[in-house]
mmCIF file of C-alpha atoms in Angstrom:
data_model
loop_
_atom_site.group_PDB
_atom_site.id
_atom_site.type_symbol
_atom_site.label_atom_id
_atom_site.label_comp_id
_atom_site.label_asym_id
_atom_site.label_seq_id
_atom_site.Cartn_x
_atom_site.Cartn_y
_atom_site.Cartn_z
ATOM 1 C CA MET A 631 -99.732 253.375 178.730
ATOM 2 C CA ALA A 632 -101.884 256.443 179.099
ATOM 3 C CA THR A 633 -101.402 259.600 176.836
ATOM 4 C CA ILE A 634 -102.449 263.125 177.075
ATOM 5 C CA VAL A 635 -105.685 262.228 175.318
ATOM 6 C CA ASP A 636 -106.558 259.859 177.993
ATOM 7 C CA PHE A 637 -106.330 262.652 180.662
ATOM 8 C CA ARG A 638 -108.626 264.964 178.746
ATOM 9 C CA ALA A 639 -112.308 265.206 179.815
ATOM 10 C CA GLU A 640 -114.697 268.179 179.273
ATOM 11 C CA LYS A 641 -113.644 271.100 177.048
ATOM 12 C CA PRO A 642 -112.527 273.959 179.272
ATOM 13 C CA ASN A 643 -114.673 277.026 179.158
ATOM 14 C CA TRP A 644 -112.302 279.486 181.165
ATOM 15 C CA CYS A 645 -111.778 283.002 179.586
ATOM 16 C CA PRO A 646 -109.550 283.002 176.585
ATOM 17 C CA GLY A 647 -105.989 283.534 177.923
ATOM 18 C CA CYS A 648 -106.640 282.344 181.323
ATOM 19 C CA GLY A 649 -103.633 281.038 183.134
ATOM 20 C CA ASP A 650 -105.605 277.960 184.329
ATOM 21 C CA PHE A 651 -105.415 276.343 180.816
ATOM 22 C CA THR A 652 -101.520 276.011 181.357
ATOM 23 C CA VAL A 653 -102.080 274.543 184.954
ATOM 24 C CA LEU A 654 -104.369 271.867 183.374
ATOM 25 C CA ALA A 655 -102.002 271.076 180.571
ATOM 26 C CA ALA A 656 -99.093 270.822 182.996
ATOM 27 C CA LEU A 657 -101.073 268.486 185.231
ATOM 28 C CA GLN A 658 -102.014 266.288 182.293
ATOM 29 C CA LYS A 659 -98.316 266.156 180.993
ATOM 30 C CA ALA A 660 -97.076 265.450 184.503
ATOM 31 C CA ALA A 661 -99.430 262.480 184.931
ATOM 32 C CA VAL A 662 -98.257 261.008 181.538
ATOM 33 C CA ASN A 663 -94.593 261.624 182.259
ATOM 34 C CA ILE A 664 -94.912 259.862 185.623
ATOM 35 C CA GLY A 665 -96.669 256.947 183.989
ATOM 36 C CA LEU A 666 -99.876 257.195 185.705
ATOM 37 C CA GLU A 667 -103.225 255.742 184.461
ATOM 38 C CA PRO A 668 -106.342 257.833 184.810
ATOM 39 C CA GLU A 669 -107.886 255.247 187.089
ATOM 40 C CA GLU A 670 -104.845 255.561 189.352
ATOM 41 C CA MET A 671 -105.536 259.228 190.125
ATOM 42 C CA VAL A 672 -108.061 261.486 191.703
ATOM 43 C CA THR A 673 -108.245 265.286 191.292
ATOM 44 C CA VAL A 674 -110.260 267.122 194.008
ATOM 45 C CA SER A 675 -111.176 270.822 193.700
ATOM 46 C CA GLY A 676 -112.949 273.552 195.560
ATOM 47 C CA ILE A 677 -115.087 276.478 194.304
ATOM 48 C CA GLY A 678 -113.992 279.047 191.832
ATOM 49 C CA CYS A 679 -112.520 279.102 188.357
ATOM 50 C CA SER A 680 -109.966 276.692 189.618
ATOM 51 C CA GLY A 681 -112.775 274.410 190.799
ATOM 52 C CA LYS A 682 -113.491 273.335 187.196
ATOM 53 C CA LEU A 683 -110.104 271.591 187.085
ATOM 54 C CA SER A 684 -111.528 268.306 188.468
ATOM 55 C CA GLN A 685 -114.012 268.215 185.620
ATOM 56 C CA TYR A 686 -111.538 269.038 182.845
ATOM 57 C CA MET A 687 -108.978 266.487 184.131
ATOM 58 C CA GLY A 688 -109.511 263.021 182.788
ATOM 59 C CA SER A 689 -108.898 261.275 186.077
ATOM 60 C CA PHE A 690 -111.348 260.417 188.751
ATOM 61 C CA GLY A 691 -112.579 263.661 190.266
ATOM 62 C CA PHE A 692 -114.511 265.402 192.927
ATOM 63 C CA HIS A 693 -115.755 268.938 192.831
ATOM 64 C CA SER A 694 -116.187 269.806 196.518
ATOM 65 C CA LEU A 695 -117.392 272.800 198.636
ATOM 66 C CA HIS A 696 -115.669 276.161 198.821
ATOM 67 C CA GLY A 697 -112.424 275.789 200.668
ATOM 68 C CA ARG A 698 -112.923 272.042 201.195
ATOM 69 C CA SER A 699 -110.828 270.375 198.664
ATOM 70 C CA LEU A 700 -108.182 269.331 201.134
ATOM 71 C CA PRO A 701 -110.477 267.557 203.644
ATOM 72 C CA VAL A 702 -112.052 265.561 200.735
ATOM 73 C CA ALA A 703 -108.618 264.864 199.305
ATOM 74 C CA THR A 704 -107.464 263.834 202.766
ATOM 75 C CA ALA A 705 -110.327 261.267 203.067
ATOM 76 C CA VAL A 706 -109.742 259.863 199.522
ATOM 77 C CA LYS A 707 -106.006 259.393 200.260
ATOM 78 C CA LEU A 708 -106.515 257.778 203.672
ATOM 79 C CA ALA A 709 -109.198 255.406 202.279
ATOM 80 C CA ASN A 710 -106.945 254.370 199.280
ATOM 81 C CA ARG A 711 -103.297 255.066 199.810
ATOM 82 C CA ASP A 712 -102.655 253.491 196.352
ATOM 83 C CA LEU A 713 -104.200 256.474 194.624
ATOM 84 C CA THR A 714 -102.282 259.624 193.516
ATOM 85 C CA VAL A 715 -104.288 262.462 194.950
ATOM 86 C CA VAL A 716 -104.136 266.045 193.712
ATOM 87 C CA ALA A 717 -106.137 268.882 195.367
ATOM 88 C CA ALA A 718 -106.619 272.082 193.562
ATOM 89 C CA GLY A 719 -108.103 275.546 194.456
ATOM 90 C CA GLY A 720 -107.580 279.216 193.916
ATOM 91 C CA ASP A 721 -106.051 281.805 196.282
ATOM 92 C CA GLY A 722 -109.532 282.716 197.714
ATOM 93 C CA ASP A 723 -110.535 279.091 198.008
ATOM 94 C CA GLY A 724 -107.377 277.820 199.663
ATOM 95 C CA TYR A 725 -105.982 280.716 201.580
ATOM 96 C CA GLY A 726 -109.445 282.307 202.642
ATOM 97 C CA ILE A 727 -112.144 279.830 203.822
ATOM 98 C CA GLY A 728 -109.762 276.862 203.333
ATOM 99 C CA MET A 729 -106.917 278.244 205.368
ATOM 100 C CA GLY A 730 -107.552 276.138 208.377
ATOM 101 C CA HIS A 731 -107.433 272.933 206.284
ATOM 102 C CA PHE A 732 -104.269 274.100 204.625
ATOM 103 C CA ILE A 733 -102.314 274.429 207.806
ATOM 104 C CA HIS A 734 -103.538 271.163 209.205
ATOM 105 C CA ALA A 735 -103.059 269.162 206.165
ATOM 106 C CA MET A 736 -99.470 270.263 206.022
ATOM 107 C CA ARG A 737 -98.977 269.668 209.823
ATOM 108 C CA ARG A 738 -100.224 266.069 209.412
ATOM 109 C CA ASN A 739 -98.211 265.689 206.227
ATOM 110 C CA ILE A 740 -100.955 264.070 204.281
ATOM 111 C CA ASP A 741 -99.559 262.622 201.023
ATOM 112 C CA ILE A 742 -101.342 265.032 198.680
ATOM 113 C CA THR A 743 -100.065 267.477 196.033
ATOM 114 C CA TYR A 744 -101.867 270.901 196.411
ATOM 115 C CA LEU A 745 -102.020 273.054 193.410
ATOM 116 C CA VAL A 746 -103.210 276.673 194.170
ATOM 117 C CA MET A 747 -103.982 278.660 191.163
ATOM 118 C CA ASP A 748 -103.122 282.149 192.537
ATOM 119 C CA ASN A 749 -104.365 285.135 190.545
ATOM 120 C CA HIS A 750 -104.629 287.577 193.418
ATOM 121 C CA ILE A 751 -108.249 288.084 192.950
ATOM 122 C CA TYR A 752 -111.803 286.487 193.264
ATOM 123 C CA GLY A 753 -112.161 285.807 189.468
ATOM 124 C CA LEU A 754 -115.431 283.756 189.325
ATOM 125 C CA THR A 755 -117.364 286.310 191.316
ATOM 126 C CA THR A 756 -116.028 289.141 188.965
ATOM 127 C CA GLY A 757 -113.134 290.805 190.780
ATOM 128 C CA GLN A 758 -113.075 291.135 194.551
ATOM 129 C CA THR A 759 -110.087 291.382 196.872
ATOM 130 C CA SER A 760 -108.638 287.918 197.670
ATOM 131 C CA PRO A 761 -106.255 286.867 200.519
ATOM 132 C CA THR A 762 -103.140 287.306 198.199
ATOM 133 C CA SER A 763 -104.244 290.588 196.586
ATOM 134 C CA ASP A 764 -101.411 293.116 196.958
ATOM 135 C CA LYS A 765 -101.898 295.720 199.562
ATOM 136 C CA GLY A 766 -103.114 298.923 197.775
ATOM 137 C CA SER A 767 -104.581 296.967 194.852
ATOM 138 C CA LYS A 768 -107.923 298.360 193.648
ATOM 139 C CA THR A 769 -110.810 295.940 193.257
ATOM 140 C CA LYS A 770 -114.541 295.936 193.343
ATOM 141 C CA THR A 771 -114.608 295.578 197.178
ATOM 142 C CA ALA A 772 -111.585 297.939 197.609
ATOM 143 C CA PRO A 773 -112.108 300.766 195.140
ATOM 144 C CA GLU A 774 -109.603 302.944 196.977
ATOM 145 C CA GLY A 775 -107.096 300.262 197.295
ATOM 146 C CA ALA A 776 -106.823 297.232 199.641
ATOM 147 C CA VAL A 777 -105.628 298.108 203.151
ATOM 148 C CA GLU A 778 -104.871 294.676 204.460
ATOM 149 C CA GLU A 779 -101.491 292.881 204.110
ATOM 150 C CA PRO A 780 -101.779 289.829 201.923
ATOM 151 C CA VAL A 781 -101.134 286.307 203.251
ATOM 152 C CA HIS A 782 -97.851 284.773 202.322
ATOM 153 C CA PRO A 783 -98.452 281.038 201.517
ATOM 154 C CA LEU A 784 -94.963 280.073 200.792
ATOM 155 C CA GLN A 785 -93.469 281.264 204.017
ATOM 156 C CA MET A 786 -96.417 279.864 205.877
ATOM 157 C CA ALA A 787 -96.007 276.400 204.323
ATOM 158 C CA ILE A 788 -92.211 276.324 205.107
ATOM 159 C CA MET A 789 -92.848 277.312 208.747
ATOM 160 C CA ALA A 790 -95.795 274.884 209.119
ATOM 161 C CA GLY A 791 -93.407 271.972 208.196
ATOM 162 C CA CYS A 792 -94.395 271.399 204.557
ATOM 163 C CA GLY A 793 -91.666 269.180 203.010
ATOM 164 C CA PHE A 794 -92.067 270.390 199.479
ATOM 165 C CA VAL A 795 -92.799 273.952 198.661
ATOM 166 C CA ALA A 796 -92.599 275.268 195.154
ATOM 167 C CA GLN A 797 -93.894 278.070 192.958
ATOM 168 C CA GLY A 798 -94.697 278.033 189.256
ATOM 169 C CA TYR A 799 -96.088 280.315 186.652
ATOM 170 C CA SER A 800 -98.651 279.750 183.873
ATOM 171 C CA GLY A 801 -96.286 281.392 181.439
ATOM 172 C CA ASN A 802 -93.769 278.586 181.653
ATOM 173 C CA LEU A 803 -95.377 275.207 180.888
ATOM 174 C CA LYS A 804 -92.114 273.235 180.936
ATOM 175 C CA GLN A 805 -91.103 274.324 184.476
ATOM 176 C CA LEU A 806 -94.650 273.923 185.864
ATOM 177 C CA THR A 807 -94.902 270.327 184.566
ATOM 178 C CA GLU A 808 -91.602 269.516 186.231
ATOM 179 C CA LEU A 809 -92.686 270.982 189.470
ATOM 180 C CA ILE A 810 -95.998 269.091 189.471
ATOM 181 C CA GLU A 811 -94.088 265.840 188.602
ATOM 182 C CA LYS A 812 -91.652 266.398 191.609
ATOM 183 C CA GLY A 813 -94.501 267.464 193.813
ATOM 184 C CA ILE A 814 -96.407 264.204 193.114
ATOM 185 C CA GLN A 815 -93.291 262.089 193.508
ATOM 186 C CA HIS A 816 -92.595 263.677 196.856
ATOM 187 C CA ARG A 817 -93.964 261.368 199.750
ATOM 188 C CA GLY A 818 -95.976 263.617 201.882
ATOM 189 C CA PHE A 819 -97.820 267.046 201.499
ATOM 190 C CA SER A 820 -96.492 269.157 198.629
ATOM 191 C CA LEU A 821 -97.647 272.869 197.838
ATOM 192 C CA ILE A 822 -97.238 274.217 194.454
ATOM 193 C CA ASN A 823 -98.412 277.849 194.298
ATOM 194 C CA ILE A 824 -98.923 278.878 190.697
ATOM 195 C CA TYR A 825 -99.186 282.484 189.503
ATOM 196 C CA SER A 826 -102.062 282.028 187.073
ATOM 197 C CA PRO A 827 -103.027 285.380 185.574
ATOM 198 C CA CYS A 828 -106.716 286.445 185.560
ATOM 199 C CA VAL A 829 -106.825 288.255 182.257
ATOM 200 C CA THR A 830 -110.345 289.514 182.775
ATOM 201 C CA PHE A 831 -110.318 291.006 186.315
ATOM 202 C CA ASN A 832 -106.629 291.571 187.236
ATOM 203 C CA LYS A 833 -104.895 294.143 185.049
ATOM 204 C CA VAL A 834 -101.767 294.364 187.372
ATOM 205 C CA ASN A 835 -100.512 290.800 187.927
ATOM 206 C CA THR A 836 -100.346 290.048 184.230
ATOM 207 C CA TYR A 837 -98.167 287.705 182.102
ATOM 208 C CA ASP A 838 -95.915 290.681 181.193
ATOM 209 C CA TYR A 839 -95.748 291.629 184.927
ATOM 210 C CA TYR A 840 -94.495 288.154 185.776
ATOM 211 C CA LYS A 841 -92.055 287.811 182.843
ATOM 212 C CA ALA A 842 -90.389 291.115 183.901
ATOM 213 C CA ASN A 843 -90.193 290.282 187.565
ATOM 214 C CA LEU A 844 -90.017 286.531 188.296
ATOM 215 C CA VAL A 845 -86.600 284.976 189.394
ATOM 216 C CA ASN A 846 -86.133 281.210 188.749
ATOM 217 C CA VAL A 847 -84.189 279.584 191.548
ATOM 218 C CA ASP A 848 -83.982 276.400 189.474
ATOM 219 C CA ASP A 849 -81.478 278.254 187.270
ATOM 220 C CA ASP A 850 -79.328 279.106 190.426
ATOM 221 C CA ALA A 851 -76.830 276.255 191.048
ATOM 222 C CA SER A 852 -75.862 277.875 194.428
ATOM 223 C CA TYR A 853 -79.295 277.838 195.800
ATOM 224 C CA ASP A 854 -79.776 275.283 198.644
ATOM 225 C CA LYS A 855 -83.425 274.113 198.503
ATOM 226 C CA THR A 856 -82.810 272.013 201.780
ATOM 227 C CA ASP A 857 -82.241 275.212 203.811
ATOM 228 C CA ARG A 858 -85.567 276.462 205.134
ATOM 229 C CA PHE A 859 -84.300 279.775 206.459
ATOM 230 C CA ALA A 860 -82.427 280.406 203.291
ATOM 231 C CA ALA A 861 -85.675 279.704 201.408
ATOM 232 C CA ILE A 862 -87.620 282.263 203.420
ATOM 233 C CA ARG A 863 -84.866 284.830 202.901
ATOM 234 C CA LYS A 864 -84.951 284.267 199.146
ATOM 235 C CA ILE A 865 -88.771 284.520 199.008
ATOM 236 C CA GLU A 866 -88.656 287.739 200.932
ATOM 237 C CA GLU A 867 -85.806 289.242 198.972
ATOM 238 C CA ALA A 868 -87.656 288.534 195.757
ATOM 239 C CA GLU A 869 -90.912 289.821 197.235
ATOM 240 C CA GLU A 870 -92.411 286.428 196.394
ATOM 241 C CA ASN A 871 -91.787 286.902 192.694
ATOM 242 C CA VAL A 872 -89.796 283.671 192.479
ATOM 243 C CA THR A 873 -90.341 280.270 190.861
ATOM 244 C CA GLY A 874 -88.852 276.813 191.206
ATOM 245 C CA ILE A 875 -88.447 274.413 194.204
ATOM 246 C CA LEU A 876 -88.001 276.608 197.123
ATOM 247 C CA TYR A 877 -87.756 274.084 199.837
ATOM 248 C CA HIS A 878 -87.560 270.219 199.818
ATOM 249 C CA ASP A 879 -87.154 267.958 202.791
ATOM 250 C CA PRO A 880 -88.021 264.376 201.905
ATOM 251 C CA SER A 881 -87.129 262.949 205.293
ATOM 252 C CA LYS A 882 -90.446 263.547 207.064
ATOM 253 C CA GLN A 883 -92.756 260.495 207.078
ATOM 254 C CA ALA A 884 -96.239 260.928 205.665
ATOM 255 C CA TYR A 885 -99.253 260.593 208.009
ATOM 256 C CA ASP A 886 -100.245 257.191 206.851
ATOM 257 C CA GLU A 887 -96.797 255.847 207.455
ATOM 258 C CA VAL A 888 -96.787 256.910 211.087
ATOM 259 C CA LEU A 889 -100.440 256.451 211.968
ATOM 260 C CA ARG A 890 -100.431 253.374 214.331
ATOM 261 C CA GLY A 891 -102.431 250.425 213.033
ATOM 262 C CA TYR A 892 -102.992 251.945 209.606
ATOM 263 C CA PRO A 893 -103.356 248.826 207.335
ATOM 264 C CA GLU A 894 -100.764 248.135 204.461
ATOM 265 C CA GLN A 895 -103.615 247.309 202.171
ATOM 266 C CA ALA A 896 -105.733 250.222 201.040
ATOM 267 C CA ILE A 897 -108.923 250.490 203.301
ATOM 268 C CA ALA A 898 -111.099 250.828 200.209
ATOM 269 C CA LYS A 899 -109.880 247.371 199.041
ATOM 270 C CA ASN A 900 -110.860 245.646 202.330
ATOM 271 C CA ASP A 901 -113.647 243.027 202.372
ATOM 272 C CA LEU A 902 -116.580 245.057 203.730
ATOM 273 C CA LYS A 903 -118.962 242.157 204.166
ATOM 274 C CA PHE A 904 -120.246 241.997 207.667
ATOM 275 C CA THR A 905 -121.267 238.868 209.597
ATOM 276 C CA ARG A 906 -124.589 238.915 211.385
ATOM 277 C CA GLU A 907 -122.775 239.104 214.784
ATOM 278 C CA GLN A 908 -120.706 242.122 213.577
ATOM 279 C CA TRP A 909 -123.939 243.810 212.263
ATOM 280 C CA GLU A 910 -125.601 243.329 215.536
ATOM 281 C CA LYS A 911 -122.607 244.685 217.499
ATOM 282 C CA LEU A 912 -122.497 247.710 215.152
ATOM 283 C CA ALA A 913 -126.143 248.350 215.601
ATOM 284 C CA VAL A 914 -125.930 248.347 219.372
ATOM 285 C CA GLN A 915 -123.700 251.433 219.118
ATOM 286 C CA PHE A 916 -126.439 253.442 217.491
ATOM 287 C CA LYS A 917 -129.328 252.573 219.981
#
């Protein structure tokens, strides 16, 4: 049985205090708690500080292009449904250039767990306004304060039909580990947005800020996580400063379960040897 050590790869070189350390630790602990082996898992990342996750996680990994972690993760999952596939990115990667992929992966209900390390800023490129930067926040690209409204990924995910929507925080390793475990165990697309403070370029959305403002719905026995409209109301009431499983609907079938003719055996395990007749038939298509 694999241990945490088995899921360690390169030594991380994030800034000291970066929230991404906790995300990596939570992912490693979740994989061990579920009983995964490193060869049963693939971590796919995009570009940004979060993009290093696939190199630091001791599973199979793929460091893809900016905003492209979900298309790659989709291909991996559909080629080998036996693998546990985790996609990762930052708020700029996932909700900026990757926004189209985000919506369509949820709409198709691909069986992927998507971790978005949301620090409300472009950290790797030294502090520009990102899609989730608060209106009025001052950055290198908005020295007088951002004038655009931020995107609202939690509400967008719920309205797009995502069956598992949760939010965690890098200051709570225990809860974040549990959220990732449950996200992986959910059959279908699961979004876990994670407030992961950028200690270098964001001096507003800090650990102290989140400690003072976050509300944990997992501590509220009266909260009904199966009610999508109640989830949206709760998120808006808390101005998105909320953690826990916000919405869960396990009834929707995953893409590979409803795709007509999709083989039971993983495509990657099929015998790919061609007969001469099959080669000739294939070659005709490219003439």
